[in-house]
Structure formats: C-alpha cells, structure tokens
PDB file of C-alpha atoms in Angstrom:
ATOM      1  CA  UNK A 183       0.000   0.000   0.000  1.00  0.00           C
ATOM      2  CA  UNK A 184       1.466   3.381  -0.975  1.00  0.00           C
ATOM      3  CA  UNK A 185       1.489   6.292   1.456  1.00  0.00           C
ATOM      4  CA  UNK A 186      -0.400   9.367   0.300  1.00  0.00           C
ATOM      5  CA  UNK A 187      -0.645  12.775   1.897  1.00  0.00           C
ATOM      6  CA  UNK A 188      -4.119  14.003   2.757  1.00  0.00           C
ATOM      7  CA  UNK A 189      -5.306  17.134   4.529  1.00  0.00           C
ATOM      8  CA  UNK A 190      -7.361  15.018   6.891  1.00  0.00           C
ATOM      9  CA  UNK A 191      -7.335  11.259   7.167  1.00  0.00           C
ATOM     10  CA  UNK A 192     -10.567   9.541   6.252  1.00  0.00           C
ATOM     11  CA  UNK A 193     -12.204   7.204   8.768  1.00  0.00           C
ATOM     12  CA  UNK A 194     -10.620   3.785   8.526  1.00  0.00           C
ATOM     13  CA  UNK A 195      -7.471   5.094   6.827  1.00  0.00           C
ATOM     14  CA  UNK A 196      -4.333   3.691   8.311  1.00  0.00           C
ATOM     15  CA  UNK A 197      -0.832   4.915   7.658  1.00  0.00           C
ATOM     16  CA  UNK A 198      -1.762   8.143   5.907  1.00  0.00           C
ATOM     17  CA  UNK A 199       0.311  11.231   6.468  1.00  0.00           C
ATOM     18  CA  UNK A 200      -1.271  14.460   7.636  1.00  0.00           C
ATOM     19  CA  UNK A 201       0.083  17.314   5.533  1.00  0.00           C
ATOM     20  CA  UNK A 202       0.718  20.725   7.041  1.00  0.00           C
ATOM     21  CA  UNK A 203      -1.564  23.402   5.642  1.00  0.00           C
ATOM     22  CA  UNK A 204       0.301  26.731   5.861  1.00  0.00           C
ATOM     23  CA  UNK A 205      -2.816  28.688   4.880  1.00  0.00           C
ATOM     24  CA  UNK A 206      -4.837  27.112   7.690  1.00  0.00           C
ATOM     25  CA  UNK A 207      -2.011  27.705  10.158  1.00  0.00           C
ATOM     26  CA  UNK A 208      -1.742  31.355   9.067  1.00  0.00           C
ATOM     27  CA  UNK A 209      -5.506  31.788   9.445  1.00  0.00           C
ATOM     28  CA  UNK A 210      -5.377  30.317  12.955  1.00  0.00           C
ATOM     29  CA  UNK A 211      -2.518  32.685  13.847  1.00  0.00           C
ATOM     30  CA  UNK A 212      -4.467  35.624  12.436  1.00  0.00           C
ATOM     31  CA  UNK A 213      -7.554  34.657  14.450  1.00  0.00           C
ATOM     32  CA  UNK A 214      -5.438  34.440  17.612  1.00  0.00           C
ATOM     33  CA  UNK A 215      -3.907  37.852  16.846  1.00  0.00           C
ATOM     34  CA  UNK A 216      -7.390  39.331  16.349  1.00  0.00           C
ATOM     35  CA  UNK A 217      -8.428  37.971  19.754  1.00  0.00           C
ATOM     36  CA  UNK A 218      -5.344  39.575  21.334  1.00  0.00           C
ATOM     37  CA  UNK A 219      -6.157  42.865  19.566  1.00  0.00           C
ATOM     38  CA  UNK A 220      -9.727  42.744  20.917  1.00  0.00           C
ATOM     39  CA  UNK A 221      -8.301  42.353  24.429  1.00  0.00           C
ATOM     40  CA  UNK A 222      -5.895  45.238  23.935  1.00  0.00           C
ATOM     41  CA  UNK A 223      -8.666  47.462  22.577  1.00  0.00           C
ATOM     42  CA  UNK A 224     -10.738  46.764  25.685  1.00  0.00           C
ATOM     43  CA  UNK A 225      -7.788  47.653  27.945  1.00  0.00           C
ATOM     44  CA  UNK A 226      -7.022  50.857  26.013  1.00  0.00           C
ATOM     45  CA  UNK A 227     -10.682  51.925  26.153  1.00  0.00           C
ATOM     46  CA  UNK A 228     -10.797  51.292  29.866  1.00  0.00           C
ATOM     47  CA  UNK A 229      -7.695  53.001  31.182  1.00  0.00           C
ATOM     48  CA  UNK A 230      -5.591  54.214  28.252  1.00  0.00           C
ATOM     49  CA  UNK A 231      -4.507  57.827  27.937  1.00  0.00           C
ATOM     50  CA  UNK A 232      -5.329  59.820  24.812  1.00  0.00           C
ATOM     51  CA  UNK A 233      -1.686  59.620  23.669  1.00  0.00           C
ATOM     52  CA  UNK A 234      -1.747  55.848  24.172  1.00  0.00           C
ATOM     53  CA  UNK A 235      -4.951  55.582  22.134  1.00  0.00           C
ATOM     54  CA  UNK A 236      -3.496  57.631  19.265  1.00  0.00           C
ATOM     55  CA  UNK A 237      -0.285  55.595  19.226  1.00  0.00           C
ATOM     56  CA  UNK A 238      -2.241  52.322  19.258  1.00  0.00           C
ATOM     57  CA  UNK A 239      -4.460  53.524  16.409  1.00  0.00           C
ATOM     58  CA  UNK A 240      -1.456  54.519  14.264  1.00  0.00           C
ATOM     59  CA  UNK A 241       0.243  51.188  14.923  1.00  0.00           C
ATOM     60  CA  UNK A 242      -2.943  49.288  14.119  1.00  0.00           C
ATOM     61  CA  UNK A 243      -3.374  51.198  10.844  1.00  0.00           C
ATOM     62  CA  UNK A 244       0.247  50.512   9.840  1.00  0.00           C
ATOM     63  CA  UNK A 245       0.026  46.795  10.605  1.00  0.00           C
ATOM     64  CA  UNK A 246      -3.359  46.564   8.854  1.00  0.00           C
ATOM     65  CA  UNK A 247      -1.837  48.007   5.675  1.00  0.00           C
ATOM     66  CA  UNK A 248       1.013  45.494   5.875  1.00  0.00           C
ATOM     67  CA  UNK A 249      -1.454  42.645   6.381  1.00  0.00           C
ATOM     68  CA  UNK A 250      -3.591  43.734   3.418  1.00  0.00           C
ATOM     69  CA  UNK A 251      -0.465  43.957   1.245  1.00  0.00           C
ATOM     70  CA  UNK A 252       0.542  40.479   2.366  1.00  0.00           C
ATOM     71  CA  UNK A 253      -2.905  39.033   1.637  1.00  0.00           C
ATOM     72  CA  UNK A 254      -3.018  40.671  -1.804  1.00  0.00           C
ATOM     73  CA  UNK A 255       0.217  39.021  -2.904  1.00  0.00           C
ATOM     74  CA  UNK A 256      -0.311  36.610  -5.807  1.00  0.00           C
ATOM     75  CA  UNK A 257      -0.706  32.927  -5.015  1.00  0.00           C
ATOM     76  CA  UNK A 258       2.327  30.758  -5.669  1.00  0.00           C
ATOM     77  CA  UNK A 259       2.077  27.751  -7.978  1.00  0.00           C
ATOM     78  CA  UNK A 260       3.631  24.413  -7.050  1.00  0.00           C
ATOM     79  CA  UNK A 261       6.856  25.260  -8.873  1.00  0.00           C
ATOM     80  CA  UNK A 262       7.157  28.399  -6.701  1.00  0.00           C
ATOM     81  CA  UNK A 263       6.466  30.967  -9.427  1.00  0.00           C
ATOM     82  CA  UNK A 264       3.823  33.622  -8.970  1.00  0.00           C
ATOM     83  CA  UNK A 265       0.595  33.149 -10.902  1.00  0.00           C
ATOM     84  CA  UNK A 266       0.410  36.826 -11.713  1.00  0.00           C
ATOM     85  CA  UNK A 267       3.886  37.875 -12.728  1.00  0.00           C
ATOM     86  CA  UNK A 268       4.468  41.446 -11.669  1.00  0.00           C
ATOM     87  CA  UNK A 269       7.194  43.038 -13.696  1.00  0.00           C
ATOM     88  CA  UNK A 270       9.653  44.579 -11.304  1.00  0.00           C
ATOM     89  CA  UNK A 271      11.476  47.681 -12.533  1.00  0.00           C
ATOM     90  CA  UNK A 272      15.230  47.377 -12.773  1.00  0.00           C
ATOM     91  CA  UNK A 273      17.190  48.661  -9.806  1.00  0.00           C
ATOM     92  CA  UNK A 274      20.755  49.880 -10.080  1.00  0.00           C
ATOM     93  CA  UNK A 275      23.413  47.783  -8.354  1.00  0.00           C
ATOM     94  CA  UNK A 276      23.696  50.433  -5.612  1.00  0.00           C
ATOM     95  CA  UNK A 277      19.902  50.455  -5.136  1.00  0.00           C
ATOM     96  CA  UNK A 278      19.933  46.658  -4.841  1.00  0.00           C
ATOM     97  CA  UNK A 279      22.733  46.880  -2.287  1.00  0.00           C
ATOM     98  CA  UNK A 280      20.874  49.476  -0.225  1.00  0.00           C
ATOM     99  CA  UNK A 281      17.628  47.509  -0.515  1.00  0.00           C
ATOM    100  CA  UNK A 282      19.452  44.486   0.900  1.00  0.00           C
ATOM    101  CA  UNK A 283      20.578  46.544   3.893  1.00  0.00           C
ATOM    102  CA  UNK A 284      17.042  47.924   4.308  1.00  0.00           C
ATOM    103  CA  UNK A 285      15.659  44.378   4.307  1.00  0.00           C
ATOM    104  CA  UNK A 286      18.163  43.413   6.996  1.00  0.00           C
ATOM    105  CA  UNK A 287      16.826  46.226   9.195  1.00  0.00           C
ATOM    106  CA  UNK A 288      19.643  48.763   8.967  1.00  0.00           C
ATOM    107  CA  UNK A 289      18.880  52.468   9.401  1.00  0.00           C
ATOM    108  CA  UNK A 290      19.902  55.103   6.844  1.00  0.00           C
ATOM    109  CA  UNK A 291      22.712  56.285   9.120  1.00  0.00           C
ATOM    110  CA  UNK A 292      24.113  52.769   9.513  1.00  0.00           C
ATOM    111  CA  UNK A 293      23.820  52.059   5.774  1.00  0.00           C
ATOM    112  CA  UNK A 294      25.637  55.327   5.035  1.00  0.00           C
ATOM    113  CA  UNK A 295      28.429  54.373   7.424  1.00  0.00           C
ATOM    114  CA  UNK A 296      28.742  50.865   5.955  1.00  0.00           C
ATOM    115  CA  UNK A 297      28.878  52.131   2.369  1.00  0.00           C
ATOM    116  CA  UNK A 298      30.946  55.234   3.085  1.00  0.00           C
ATOM    117  CA  UNK A 299      28.357  57.639   1.680  1.00  0.00           C
ATOM    118  CA  UNK A 300      26.240  60.380   3.225  1.00  0.00           C
ATOM    119  CA  UNK A 301      22.862  59.650   4.857  1.00  0.00           C
ATOM    120  CA  UNK A 302      21.348  62.124   2.374  1.00  0.00           C
ATOM    121  CA  UNK A 303      22.564  59.939  -0.520  1.00  0.00           C
ATOM    122  CA  UNK A 304      21.071  56.869   1.159  1.00  0.00           C
ATOM    123  CA  UNK A 305      17.768  58.733   1.527  1.00  0.00           C
ATOM    124  CA  UNK A 306      17.850  59.647  -2.180  1.00  0.00           C
ATOM    125  CA  UNK A 307      18.380  55.988  -3.084  1.00  0.00           C
ATOM    126  CA  UNK A 308      15.528  55.005  -0.718  1.00  0.00           C
ATOM    127  CA  UNK A 309      13.117  57.391  -2.425  1.00  0.00           C
ATOM    128  CA  UNK A 310      14.076  56.008  -5.860  1.00  0.00           C
ATOM    129  CA  UNK A 311      13.667  52.429  -4.621  1.00  0.00           C
ATOM    130  CA  UNK A 312      10.258  53.210  -3.100  1.00  0.00           C
ATOM    131  CA  UNK A 313       9.104  54.906  -6.316  1.00  0.00           C
ATOM    132  CA  UNK A 314      10.285  52.046  -8.537  1.00  0.00           C
ATOM    133  CA  UNK A 315       8.669  49.405  -6.324  1.00  0.00           C
ATOM    134  CA  UNK A 316       5.516  51.405  -5.584  1.00  0.00           C
ATOM    135  CA  UNK A 317       6.222  51.162  -1.858  1.00  0.00           C
ATOM    136  CA  UNK A 318       5.443  53.704   0.822  1.00  0.00           C
ATOM    137  CA  UNK A 319       7.774  52.379   3.487  1.00  0.00           C
ATOM    138  CA  UNK A 320      10.828  50.212   4.090  1.00  0.00           C
ATOM    139  CA  UNK A 321       8.894  47.089   5.077  1.00  0.00           C
ATOM    140  CA  UNK A 322       6.700  47.156   1.974  1.00  0.00           C
ATOM    141  CA  UNK A 323       9.748  47.742  -0.243  1.00  0.00           C
ATOM    142  CA  UNK A 324      11.518  44.735   1.284  1.00  0.00           C
ATOM    143  CA  UNK A 325       8.444  42.502   0.907  1.00  0.00           C
ATOM    144  CA  UNK A 326       7.926  43.540  -2.718  1.00  0.00           C
ATOM    145  CA  UNK A 327      11.599  43.006  -3.467  1.00  0.00           C
ATOM    146  CA  UNK A 328      11.522  39.508  -1.953  1.00  0.00           C
ATOM    147  CA  UNK A 329       8.337  38.628  -3.833  1.00  0.00           C
ATOM    148  CA  UNK A 330       9.707  40.023  -7.085  1.00  0.00           C
ATOM    149  CA  UNK A 331      12.959  38.100  -6.783  1.00  0.00           C
ATOM    150  CA  UNK A 332      15.085  41.244  -6.365  1.00  0.00           C
ATOM    151  CA  UNK A 333      16.445  39.936  -3.064  1.00  0.00           C
ATOM    152  CA  UNK A 334      17.416  36.385  -2.184  1.00  0.00           C
ATOM    153  CA  UNK A 335      15.132  34.741   0.410  1.00  0.00           C
ATOM    154  CA  UNK A 336      16.615  34.583   3.904  1.00  0.00           C
TER     155      UNK A 336
END
C-alpha cells in the first residue's frame, strides 16, 4: 500500500500522512492575533490615555496596511512561481545593495556608514527604490523586493 498525503485522514485510513496546511495555520494565527487585539482594545478603552490611544491607532493602521499587502500578494504555484507575474522595474546595483541593507533592518545612518556615503545619498536611493517598487515604506519595499525576486530569500 502506498502512502499518500491528505489534509485530513478519512475514517478507517491507516498509515496516511497528515500534511501541514500553511494557509490554515496562518488563518489560525491571524484569528489568535485578532483575539489579542480585541483584548488590547478593551484595555485601552478602559484606562488608556489619549496619547496611548493615538499611538495604538497609528500602529494598528500601519500593521493593517502590511497585512492587506501580504494578503493581496499573488498565489504561488507548485513550482514556486507567482501566478500573476508582476514586472519589477530594474534597480541599479547600488539600489539593490541598499535595498538588501534595508531588508536586513539597517537604518539610513548605519547604511551610510557601511557604504561610506552620506545619509542624504542613502535617503535619495531610498526614495528612488520606493518609487520604482511602488512602496510607501521600508517594510513594503523589502516585501515587494523579496516577492519580485530582487532579493534572495533569507
């Protein structure tokens, strides 16, 4: 008898493997995060200061945008290629280098020090990268670059 992978074993099946379902796992994590957010909202409503409320709202908006961007990414086929191929604009070698540092979490000042250039020059490269990738922030630029194959997966 050959072993086959099924999402859920059928009654009476013996020796079948249960396959991980990343989408289901991600949905469960998202549901748990939503429950934690509901709890935080209740605490902020109850005893949070106005400054705390504003900060929480800004953070929630930022993370919501990131989540929407993540959910709108094209589905991957079994061979790993995107179903909807987005054409990524070409980045200069320096832009690719800076984008790599951005993706690794370095600040403009640190990138400037590493590359021996001014922070203003790094900022100029950032703005060009963001424009080419259609990104509004560093995180979105890094995600789009990873999805578009501009950066190697880590």
